mmCIF file of C-alpha atoms in Angstrom:
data_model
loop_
_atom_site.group_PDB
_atom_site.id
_atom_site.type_symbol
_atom_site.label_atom_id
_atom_site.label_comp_id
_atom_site.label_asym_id
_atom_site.label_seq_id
_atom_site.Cartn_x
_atom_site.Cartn_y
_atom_site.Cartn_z
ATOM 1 C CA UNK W 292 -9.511 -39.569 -5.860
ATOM 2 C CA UNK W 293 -11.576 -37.487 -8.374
ATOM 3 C CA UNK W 294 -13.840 -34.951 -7.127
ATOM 4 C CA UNK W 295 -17.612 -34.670 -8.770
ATOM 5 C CA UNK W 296 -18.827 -31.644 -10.095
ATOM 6 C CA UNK W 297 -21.383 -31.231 -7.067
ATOM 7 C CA UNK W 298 -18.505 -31.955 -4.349
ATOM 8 C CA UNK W 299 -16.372 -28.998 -6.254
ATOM 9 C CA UNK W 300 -19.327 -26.988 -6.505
ATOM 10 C CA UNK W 301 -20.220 -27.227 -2.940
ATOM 11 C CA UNK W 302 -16.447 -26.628 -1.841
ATOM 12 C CA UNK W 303 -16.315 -23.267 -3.775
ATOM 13 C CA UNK W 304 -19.707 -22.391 -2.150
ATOM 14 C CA UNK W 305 -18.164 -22.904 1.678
ATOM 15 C CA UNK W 306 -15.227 -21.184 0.589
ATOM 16 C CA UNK W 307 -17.223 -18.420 -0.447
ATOM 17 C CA UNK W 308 -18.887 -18.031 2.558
ATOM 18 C CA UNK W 309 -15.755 -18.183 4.648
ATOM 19 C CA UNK W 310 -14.704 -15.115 1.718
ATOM 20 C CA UNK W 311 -17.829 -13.137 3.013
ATOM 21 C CA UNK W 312 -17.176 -14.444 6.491
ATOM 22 C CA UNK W 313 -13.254 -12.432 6.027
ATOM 23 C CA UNK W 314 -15.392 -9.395 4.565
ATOM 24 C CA UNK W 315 -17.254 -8.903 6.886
ATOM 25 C CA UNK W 316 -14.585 -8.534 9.434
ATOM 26 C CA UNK W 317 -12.879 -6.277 7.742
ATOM 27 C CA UNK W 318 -15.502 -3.967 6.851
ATOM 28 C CA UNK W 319 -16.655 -3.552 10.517
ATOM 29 C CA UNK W 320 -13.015 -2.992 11.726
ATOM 30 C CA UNK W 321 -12.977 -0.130 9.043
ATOM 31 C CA UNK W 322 -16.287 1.796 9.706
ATOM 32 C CA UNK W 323 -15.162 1.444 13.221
ATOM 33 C CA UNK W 324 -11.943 3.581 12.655
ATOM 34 C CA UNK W 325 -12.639 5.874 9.987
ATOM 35 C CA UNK W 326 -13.577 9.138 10.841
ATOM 36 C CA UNK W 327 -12.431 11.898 8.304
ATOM 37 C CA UNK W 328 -14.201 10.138 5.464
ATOM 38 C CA UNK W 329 -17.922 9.761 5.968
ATOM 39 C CA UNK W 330 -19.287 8.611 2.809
ATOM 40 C CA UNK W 331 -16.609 6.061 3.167
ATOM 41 C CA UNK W 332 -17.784 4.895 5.907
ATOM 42 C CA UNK W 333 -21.080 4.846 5.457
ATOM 43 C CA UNK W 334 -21.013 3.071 2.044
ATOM 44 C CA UNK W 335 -18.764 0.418 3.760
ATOM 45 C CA UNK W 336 -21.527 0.280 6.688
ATOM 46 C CA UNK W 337 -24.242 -0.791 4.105
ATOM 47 C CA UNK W 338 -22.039 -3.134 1.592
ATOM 48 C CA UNK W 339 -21.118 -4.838 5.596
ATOM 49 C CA UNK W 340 -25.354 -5.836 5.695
ATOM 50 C CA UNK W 341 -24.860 -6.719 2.328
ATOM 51 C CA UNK W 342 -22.003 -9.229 2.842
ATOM 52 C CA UNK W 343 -24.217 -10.641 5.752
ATOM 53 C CA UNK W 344 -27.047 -11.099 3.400
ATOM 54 C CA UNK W 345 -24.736 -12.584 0.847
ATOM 55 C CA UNK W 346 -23.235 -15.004 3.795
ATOM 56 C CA UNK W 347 -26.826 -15.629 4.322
ATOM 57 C CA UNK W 348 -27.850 -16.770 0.593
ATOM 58 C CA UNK W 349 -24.795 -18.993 0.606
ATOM 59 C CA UNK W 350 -26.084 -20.944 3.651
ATOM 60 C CA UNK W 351 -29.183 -20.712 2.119
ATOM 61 C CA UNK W 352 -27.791 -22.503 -1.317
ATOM 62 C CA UNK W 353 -25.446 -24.848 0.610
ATOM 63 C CA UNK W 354 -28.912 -25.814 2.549
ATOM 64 C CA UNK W 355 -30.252 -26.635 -0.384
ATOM 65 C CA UNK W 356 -27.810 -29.413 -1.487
ATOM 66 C CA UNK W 357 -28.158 -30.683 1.985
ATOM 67 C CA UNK W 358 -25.302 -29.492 3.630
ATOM 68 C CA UNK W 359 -23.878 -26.532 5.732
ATOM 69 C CA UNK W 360 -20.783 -23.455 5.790
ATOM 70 C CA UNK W 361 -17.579 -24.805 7.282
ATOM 71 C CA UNK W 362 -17.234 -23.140 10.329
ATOM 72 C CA UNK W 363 -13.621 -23.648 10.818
ATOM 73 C CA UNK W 364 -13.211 -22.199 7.574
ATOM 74 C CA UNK W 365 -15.375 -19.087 8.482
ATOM 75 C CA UNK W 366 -12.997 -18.773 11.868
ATOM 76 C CA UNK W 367 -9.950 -18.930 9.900
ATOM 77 C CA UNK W 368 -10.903 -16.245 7.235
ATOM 78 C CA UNK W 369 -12.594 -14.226 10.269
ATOM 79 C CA UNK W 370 -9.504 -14.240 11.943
ATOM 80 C CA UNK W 371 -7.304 -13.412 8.553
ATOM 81 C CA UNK W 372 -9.886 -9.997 8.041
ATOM 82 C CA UNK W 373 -9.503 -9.146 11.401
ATOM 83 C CA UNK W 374 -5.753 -9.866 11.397
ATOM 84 C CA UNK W 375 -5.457 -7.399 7.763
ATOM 85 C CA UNK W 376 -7.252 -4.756 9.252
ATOM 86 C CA UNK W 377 -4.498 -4.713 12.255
ATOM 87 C CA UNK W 378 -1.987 -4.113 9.787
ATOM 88 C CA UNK W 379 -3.707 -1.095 7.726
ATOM 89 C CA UNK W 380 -4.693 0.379 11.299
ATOM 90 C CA UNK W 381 -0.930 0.903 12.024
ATOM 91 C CA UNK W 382 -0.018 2.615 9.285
ATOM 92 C CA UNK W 383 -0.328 6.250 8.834
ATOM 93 C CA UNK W 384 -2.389 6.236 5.019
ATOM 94 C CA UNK W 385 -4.475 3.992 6.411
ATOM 95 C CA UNK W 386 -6.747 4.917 4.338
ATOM 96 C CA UNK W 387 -5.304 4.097 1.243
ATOM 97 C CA UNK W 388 -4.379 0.989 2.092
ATOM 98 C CA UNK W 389 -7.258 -0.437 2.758
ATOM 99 C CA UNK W 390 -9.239 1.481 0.043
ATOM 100 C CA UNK W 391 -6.659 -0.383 -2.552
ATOM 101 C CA UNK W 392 -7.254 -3.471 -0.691
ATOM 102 C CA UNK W 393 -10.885 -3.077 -0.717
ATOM 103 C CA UNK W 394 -10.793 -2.518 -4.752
ATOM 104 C CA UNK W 395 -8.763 -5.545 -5.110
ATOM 105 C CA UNK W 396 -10.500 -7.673 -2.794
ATOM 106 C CA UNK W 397 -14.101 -6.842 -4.524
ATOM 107 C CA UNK W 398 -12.813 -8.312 -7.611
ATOM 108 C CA UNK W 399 -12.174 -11.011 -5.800
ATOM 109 C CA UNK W 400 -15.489 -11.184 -4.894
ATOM 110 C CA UNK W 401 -16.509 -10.990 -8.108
ATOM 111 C CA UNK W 402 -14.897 -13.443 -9.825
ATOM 112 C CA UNK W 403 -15.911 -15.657 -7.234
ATOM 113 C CA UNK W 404 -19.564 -15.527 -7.899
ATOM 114 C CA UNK W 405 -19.123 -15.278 -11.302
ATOM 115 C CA UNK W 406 -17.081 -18.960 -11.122
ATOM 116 C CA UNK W 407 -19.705 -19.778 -8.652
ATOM 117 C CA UNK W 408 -22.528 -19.051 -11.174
ATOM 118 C CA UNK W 409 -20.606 -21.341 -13.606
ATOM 119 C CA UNK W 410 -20.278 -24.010 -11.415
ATOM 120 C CA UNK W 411 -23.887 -24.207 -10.467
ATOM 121 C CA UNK W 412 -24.815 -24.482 -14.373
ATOM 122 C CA UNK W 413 -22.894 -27.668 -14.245
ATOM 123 C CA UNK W 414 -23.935 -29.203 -11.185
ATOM 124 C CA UNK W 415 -27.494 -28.778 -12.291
ATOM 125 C CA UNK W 416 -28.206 -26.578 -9.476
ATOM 126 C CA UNK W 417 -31.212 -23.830 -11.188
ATOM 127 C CA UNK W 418 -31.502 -22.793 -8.117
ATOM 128 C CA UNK W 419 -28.543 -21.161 -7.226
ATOM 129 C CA UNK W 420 -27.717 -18.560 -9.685
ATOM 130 C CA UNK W 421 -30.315 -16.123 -8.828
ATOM 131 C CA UNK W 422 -29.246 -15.817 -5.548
ATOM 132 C CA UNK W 423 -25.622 -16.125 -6.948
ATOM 133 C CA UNK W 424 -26.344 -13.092 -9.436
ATOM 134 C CA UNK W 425 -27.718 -11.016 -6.534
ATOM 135 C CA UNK W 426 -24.910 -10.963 -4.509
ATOM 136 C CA UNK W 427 -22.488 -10.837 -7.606
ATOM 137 C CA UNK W 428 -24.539 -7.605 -8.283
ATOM 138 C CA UNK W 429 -23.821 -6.248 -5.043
ATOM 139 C CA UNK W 430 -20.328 -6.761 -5.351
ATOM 140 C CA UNK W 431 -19.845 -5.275 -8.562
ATOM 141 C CA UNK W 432 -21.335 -1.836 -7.632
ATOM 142 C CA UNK W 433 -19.214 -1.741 -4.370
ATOM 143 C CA UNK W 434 -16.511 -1.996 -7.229
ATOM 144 C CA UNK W 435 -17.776 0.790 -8.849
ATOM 145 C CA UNK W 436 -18.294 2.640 -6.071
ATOM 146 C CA UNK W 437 -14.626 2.289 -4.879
ATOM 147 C CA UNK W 438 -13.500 2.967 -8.170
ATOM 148 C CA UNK W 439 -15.262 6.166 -8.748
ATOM 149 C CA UNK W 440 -14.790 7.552 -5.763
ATOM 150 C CA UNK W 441 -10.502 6.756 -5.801
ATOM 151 C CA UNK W 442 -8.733 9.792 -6.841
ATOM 152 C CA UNK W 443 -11.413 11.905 -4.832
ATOM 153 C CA UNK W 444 -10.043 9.874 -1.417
ATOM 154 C CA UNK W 445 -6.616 10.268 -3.040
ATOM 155 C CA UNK W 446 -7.124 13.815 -2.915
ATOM 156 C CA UNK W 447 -8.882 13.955 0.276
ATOM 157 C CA UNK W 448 -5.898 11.791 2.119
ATOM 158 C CA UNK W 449 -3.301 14.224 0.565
ATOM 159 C CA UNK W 450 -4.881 17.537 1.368
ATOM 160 C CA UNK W 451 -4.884 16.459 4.876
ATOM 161 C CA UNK W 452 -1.817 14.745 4.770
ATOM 162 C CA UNK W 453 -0.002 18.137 3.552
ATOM 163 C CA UNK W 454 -1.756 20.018 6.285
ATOM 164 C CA UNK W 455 -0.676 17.843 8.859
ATOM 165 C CA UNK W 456 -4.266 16.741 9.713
ATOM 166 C CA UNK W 457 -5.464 13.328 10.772
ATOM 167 C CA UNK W 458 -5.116 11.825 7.314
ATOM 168 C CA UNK W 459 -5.132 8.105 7.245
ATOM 169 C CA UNK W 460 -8.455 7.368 8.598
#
């Protein structure tokens, strides 16, 4: 059976929320380990309330068309951020990891809301895309931020990986 533009338009919008839903999980199991890289973890700290507002305009838009986030699909990608972080957490460049995850993951992000912007010109929804465009502004500068800020966290995790110091987070 064929799905209508408003039914895939809806879908991408839960599965975005479940997306910020996974974000958010990891971000708060990262600011809660990291310790030898304070802007890190402070510019994770803020783009975590930003993924909660973003969560929030996606309920708000899903609202809108008179519906609601799947909350099975928000426990599942919950779990799957909480799961990741496990996995960076045991390895000793921690830090690294999950700063190259992070990178990739934003993009993800971002071409999410930039689909998601797309599909709300064809559903009709005029709503939407400023709210859409917000959060797809947010994500991009976390981008940036990650990005400009890579080879001095390279640097940082080698220098005190060398030394023998706590490196990783």
């Amino acid at each position: 059976m064929a799905s209508s533009i408003r039914d895939i338009y809806i879908a991408g919008l839960t599965n975005a929320h479940a997306l910020e839903a996974q974000a958010i999980q990891l971000i708060n199991r990262q600011v809660e380990r990291i310790e030898n890289y304070p802007e890190m973890r402070e510019r994770l700290r803020l783009h975590g309330e930003e993924s909660k507002r973003q969560q929030e305009r996606l309920a708000q838009i899903l609202d809108g068309l008179g519906t609601s986030p799947s909350s099975i699909k928000d426990i599942g990608t919950s779990l799957m951020g909480n799961v990741a972080a496990i996995g960076h957490a045991l390895a000793p460049d921690e830090v690294m990891k999950n700063t190259l995850a992070n990178f990739a993951f934003e993009h993800m992000e971002i071409a999410s809301y930039r689909s998601l912007l797309t599909m709300a010109q064809a559903a009709g929804d005029t709503a939407a895309p400023r709210l859409l465009e917000q959060s797809l502004q947010e994500e991009i500068a976390m981008a940036r931020w990650i990005e400009e800020n890579l080879d001095a966290t390279t640097r940082r995790y080698m220098q005190r990986e060398s030394a023998g110091q706590t490196s990783g987070v």
